[in-house]
């Protein structure tokens, strides 16, 4: 029998494989609670599957060949922590920056809370300054 922690870990791995690496955003409808929230200023006011969809859709619009590599994942009860890196090529406008064509990477640590097997809260900690430096060449 699969433990809750292992089942929750599988949900998060599915998120990265389908929504991020394959741009199959509708998976968010299945794995995200209707009242899910993301604790990040850029996404305040958005709830439910749209929190997940809007995040990854916008990144796919700005970066081709987008891929998230899970480097570590830990689950304990209803909490899952992920450490990894997102890579891609800057081929679309991103936060007022014209496309540069540069290959970029962004390290992330993301913490999830799941309720009844669905994502209910997300706390992303990502290296925005590192990505900005790669895009601007600074």
PDB file of C-alpha atoms in Angstrom:
ATOM      1  CA  UNK A   1       0.000   0.000   0.000  1.00  0.00           C
ATOM      2  CA  UNK A   2       1.284   3.468  -0.923  1.00  0.00           C
ATOM      3  CA  UNK A   3       1.684   5.944   1.931  1.00  0.00           C
ATOM      4  CA  UNK A   4       0.131   9.391   1.773  1.00  0.00           C
ATOM      5  CA  UNK A   5       3.584  10.943   1.530  1.00  0.00           C
ATOM      6  CA  UNK A   6       4.538   8.732  -1.423  1.00  0.00           C
ATOM      7  CA  UNK A   7       1.206   9.401  -3.163  1.00  0.00           C
ATOM      8  CA  UNK A   8       1.677  13.161  -2.667  1.00  0.00           C
ATOM      9  CA  UNK A   9       5.207  12.947  -4.044  1.00  0.00           C
ATOM     10  CA  UNK A  10       3.816  11.211  -7.148  1.00  0.00           C
ATOM     11  CA  UNK A  11       1.338  14.078  -7.664  1.00  0.00           C
ATOM     12  CA  UNK A  12       4.145  16.645  -7.611  1.00  0.00           C
ATOM     13  CA  UNK A  13       6.354  14.598  -9.931  1.00  0.00           C
ATOM     14  CA  UNK A  14       3.391  14.360 -12.307  1.00  0.00           C
ATOM     15  CA  UNK A  15       3.025  18.161 -12.173  1.00  0.00           C
ATOM     16  CA  UNK A  16       6.615  18.693 -13.290  1.00  0.00           C
ATOM     17  CA  UNK A  17       6.600  15.998 -15.951  1.00  0.00           C
ATOM     18  CA  UNK A  18       3.264  16.900 -17.540  1.00  0.00           C
ATOM     19  CA  UNK A  19       2.618  20.610 -16.894  1.00  0.00           C
ATOM     20  CA  UNK A  20       6.208  21.781 -17.093  1.00  0.00           C
ATOM     21  CA  UNK A  21       8.194  19.409 -19.280  1.00  0.00           C
ATOM     22  CA  UNK A  22       5.398  18.533 -21.729  1.00  0.00           C
ATOM     23  CA  UNK A  23       3.326  21.770 -21.509  1.00  0.00           C
ATOM     24  CA  UNK A  24       0.200  19.726 -20.720  1.00  0.00           C
ATOM     25  CA  UNK A  25      -1.329  22.404 -18.502  1.00  0.00           C
ATOM     26  CA  UNK A  26      -4.745  20.741 -18.118  1.00  0.00           C
ATOM     27  CA  UNK A  27      -3.215  18.271 -15.669  1.00  0.00           C
ATOM     28  CA  UNK A  28      -3.604  21.121 -13.168  1.00  0.00           C
ATOM     29  CA  UNK A  29      -7.380  20.602 -13.283  1.00  0.00           C
ATOM     30  CA  UNK A  30      -6.897  17.071 -11.953  1.00  0.00           C
ATOM     31  CA  UNK A  31      -4.191  17.629  -9.353  1.00  0.00           C
ATOM     32  CA  UNK A  32      -4.971  21.088  -7.954  1.00  0.00           C
ATOM     33  CA  UNK A  33      -7.665  21.897  -5.399  1.00  0.00           C
ATOM     34  CA  UNK A  34     -10.270  24.477  -6.531  1.00  0.00           C
ATOM     35  CA  UNK A  35      -9.202  26.822  -3.714  1.00  0.00           C
ATOM     36  CA  UNK A  36      -5.433  26.307  -4.030  1.00  0.00           C
ATOM     37  CA  UNK A  37      -3.238  29.341  -3.408  1.00  0.00           C
ATOM     38  CA  UNK A  38       0.302  30.275  -4.353  1.00  0.00           C
ATOM     39  CA  UNK A  39       2.185  32.254  -1.733  1.00  0.00           C
ATOM     40  CA  UNK A  40       4.036  34.503  -4.186  1.00  0.00           C
ATOM     41  CA  UNK A  41       3.370  38.188  -4.858  1.00  0.00           C
ATOM     42  CA  UNK A  42       3.248  37.765  -8.644  1.00  0.00           C
ATOM     43  CA  UNK A  43       0.311  35.400  -8.330  1.00  0.00           C
ATOM     44  CA  UNK A  44      -1.681  36.926  -5.487  1.00  0.00           C
ATOM     45  CA  UNK A  45      -5.391  36.836  -6.107  1.00  0.00           C
ATOM     46  CA  UNK A  46      -5.290  33.754  -8.327  1.00  0.00           C
ATOM     47  CA  UNK A  47      -6.609  30.487  -6.961  1.00  0.00           C
ATOM     48  CA  UNK A  48      -7.218  26.913  -8.010  1.00  0.00           C
ATOM     49  CA  UNK A  49      -5.789  25.250 -11.105  1.00  0.00           C
ATOM     50  CA  UNK A  50      -5.225  28.675 -12.710  1.00  0.00           C
ATOM     51  CA  UNK A  51      -2.416  29.265 -10.209  1.00  0.00           C
ATOM     52  CA  UNK A  52      -0.507  26.351 -11.711  1.00  0.00           C
ATOM     53  CA  UNK A  53      -1.564  26.922 -15.314  1.00  0.00           C
ATOM     54  CA  UNK A  54      -0.738  30.634 -15.389  1.00  0.00           C
ATOM     55  CA  UNK A  55       2.697  30.058 -13.886  1.00  0.00           C
ATOM     56  CA  UNK A  56       3.857  27.489 -16.391  1.00  0.00           C
ATOM     57  CA  UNK A  57       2.003  28.900 -19.415  1.00  0.00           C
ATOM     58  CA  UNK A  58       3.707  32.267 -18.978  1.00  0.00           C
ATOM     59  CA  UNK A  59       7.118  30.624 -18.655  1.00  0.00           C
ATOM     60  CA  UNK A  60       6.524  28.491 -21.755  1.00  0.00           C
ATOM     61  CA  UNK A  61       5.607  31.670 -23.669  1.00  0.00           C
ATOM     62  CA  UNK A  62       8.918  33.270 -22.675  1.00  0.00           C
ATOM     63  CA  UNK A  63      11.262  30.276 -22.792  1.00  0.00           C
ATOM     64  CA  UNK A  64      11.362  27.555 -25.430  1.00  0.00           C
ATOM     65  CA  UNK A  65      12.600  24.077 -24.560  1.00  0.00           C
ATOM     66  CA  UNK A  66      11.458  24.660 -20.965  1.00  0.00           C
ATOM     67  CA  UNK A  67      12.415  21.795 -18.684  1.00  0.00           C
ATOM     68  CA  UNK A  68      12.439  21.264 -14.921  1.00  0.00           C
ATOM     69  CA  UNK A  69      14.931  18.791 -13.546  1.00  0.00           C
ATOM     70  CA  UNK A  70      14.003  17.480 -10.109  1.00  0.00           C
ATOM     71  CA  UNK A  71      17.250  17.187  -8.169  1.00  0.00           C
ATOM     72  CA  UNK A  72      15.647  16.241  -4.874  1.00  0.00           C
ATOM     73  CA  UNK A  73      12.194  15.594  -3.487  1.00  0.00           C
ATOM     74  CA  UNK A  74      11.102  14.888   0.084  1.00  0.00           C
ATOM     75  CA  UNK A  75       7.599  14.140   1.302  1.00  0.00           C
ATOM     76  CA  UNK A  76       6.247  14.033   4.829  1.00  0.00           C
ATOM     77  CA  UNK A  77       2.505  13.606   5.280  1.00  0.00           C
ATOM     78  CA  UNK A  78       0.730  16.373   3.378  1.00  0.00           C
ATOM     79  CA  UNK A  79       3.943  18.326   2.636  1.00  0.00           C
ATOM     80  CA  UNK A  80       6.297  17.902  -0.331  1.00  0.00           C
ATOM     81  CA  UNK A  81       9.555  19.808  -0.878  1.00  0.00           C
ATOM     82  CA  UNK A  82      11.262  19.933  -4.273  1.00  0.00           C
ATOM     83  CA  UNK A  83      14.705  21.171  -5.222  1.00  0.00           C
ATOM     84  CA  UNK A  84      15.556  21.559  -8.870  1.00  0.00           C
ATOM     85  CA  UNK A  85      16.464  23.708 -11.822  1.00  0.00           C
ATOM     86  CA  UNK A  86      14.427  25.051 -14.726  1.00  0.00           C
ATOM     87  CA  UNK A  87      16.226  25.480 -18.046  1.00  0.00           C
ATOM     88  CA  UNK A  88      15.195  26.923 -21.379  1.00  0.00           C
ATOM     89  CA  UNK A  89      16.015  29.398 -24.144  1.00  0.00           C
ATOM     90  CA  UNK A  90      14.797  32.991 -23.767  1.00  0.00           C
ATOM     91  CA  UNK A  91      12.773  33.292 -26.993  1.00  0.00           C
ATOM     92  CA  UNK A  92       9.789  35.385 -25.853  1.00  0.00           C
ATOM     93  CA  UNK A  93       9.277  38.576 -23.882  1.00  0.00           C
ATOM     94  CA  UNK A  94       9.751  38.075 -20.163  1.00  0.00           C
ATOM     95  CA  UNK A  95       8.885  40.767 -17.608  1.00  0.00           C
ATOM     96  CA  UNK A  96       9.633  43.665 -19.957  1.00  0.00           C
ATOM     97  CA  UNK A  97      12.760  42.014 -21.393  1.00  0.00           C
ATOM     98  CA  UNK A  98      12.844  41.354 -25.123  1.00  0.00           C
ATOM     99  CA  UNK A  99      13.935  37.863 -26.186  1.00  0.00           C
ATOM    100  CA  UNK A 100      17.699  37.363 -26.115  1.00  0.00           C
ATOM    101  CA  UNK A 101      17.988  33.818 -27.448  1.00  0.00           C
ATOM    102  CA  UNK A 102      20.182  32.975 -24.452  1.00  0.00           C
ATOM    103  CA  UNK A 103      20.064  29.624 -22.720  1.00  0.00           C
ATOM    104  CA  UNK A 104      19.104  30.212 -19.096  1.00  0.00           C
ATOM    105  CA  UNK A 105      18.660  28.248 -15.905  1.00  0.00           C
ATOM    106  CA  UNK A 106      16.877  29.079 -12.685  1.00  0.00           C
ATOM    107  CA  UNK A 107      17.308  27.220  -9.427  1.00  0.00           C
ATOM    108  CA  UNK A 108      14.164  26.648  -7.360  1.00  0.00           C
ATOM    109  CA  UNK A 109      13.062  25.239  -4.032  1.00  0.00           C
ATOM    110  CA  UNK A 110       9.310  24.756  -3.914  1.00  0.00           C
ATOM    111  CA  UNK A 111       7.202  23.616  -0.992  1.00  0.00           C
ATOM    112  CA  UNK A 112       3.733  22.149  -1.504  1.00  0.00           C
ATOM    113  CA  UNK A 113       0.867  21.256   0.780  1.00  0.00           C
ATOM    114  CA  UNK A 114      -1.625  18.721  -0.503  1.00  0.00           C
ATOM    115  CA  UNK A 115      -5.133  18.039   0.709  1.00  0.00           C
ATOM    116  CA  UNK A 116      -6.946  14.859  -0.343  1.00  0.00           C
ATOM    117  CA  UNK A 117      -4.262  14.180  -2.953  1.00  0.00           C
ATOM    118  CA  UNK A 118      -4.497  17.612  -4.602  1.00  0.00           C
ATOM    119  CA  UNK A 119      -2.200  20.638  -4.420  1.00  0.00           C
ATOM    120  CA  UNK A 120      -3.687  23.172  -2.006  1.00  0.00           C
ATOM    121  CA  UNK A 121      -0.770  25.529  -1.318  1.00  0.00           C
ATOM    122  CA  UNK A 122       2.507  26.402  -3.053  1.00  0.00           C
ATOM    123  CA  UNK A 123       5.483  28.302  -1.599  1.00  0.00           C
ATOM    124  CA  UNK A 124       8.043  28.897  -4.397  1.00  0.00           C
ATOM    125  CA  UNK A 125      11.549  30.142  -3.645  1.00  0.00           C
ATOM    126  CA  UNK A 126      13.264  30.813  -6.967  1.00  0.00           C
ATOM    127  CA  UNK A 127      16.445  32.613  -7.987  1.00  0.00           C
ATOM    128  CA  UNK A 128      14.910  35.618  -9.758  1.00  0.00           C
ATOM    129  CA  UNK A 129      18.120  37.656  -9.562  1.00  0.00           C
ATOM    130  CA  UNK A 130      20.162  34.902 -11.166  1.00  0.00           C
ATOM    131  CA  UNK A 131      17.678  34.618 -14.042  1.00  0.00           C
ATOM    132  CA  UNK A 132      17.611  38.396 -14.453  1.00  0.00           C
ATOM    133  CA  UNK A 133      21.407  38.486 -14.694  1.00  0.00           C
ATOM    134  CA  UNK A 134      21.389  35.797 -17.391  1.00  0.00           C
ATOM    135  CA  UNK A 135      18.748  37.620 -19.437  1.00  0.00           C
ATOM    136  CA  UNK A 136      20.354  41.063 -19.162  1.00  0.00           C
ATOM    137  CA  UNK A 137      23.965  39.890 -19.316  1.00  0.00           C
ATOM    138  CA  UNK A 138      24.650  41.816 -16.096  1.00  0.00           C
TER     139      UNK A 138
END
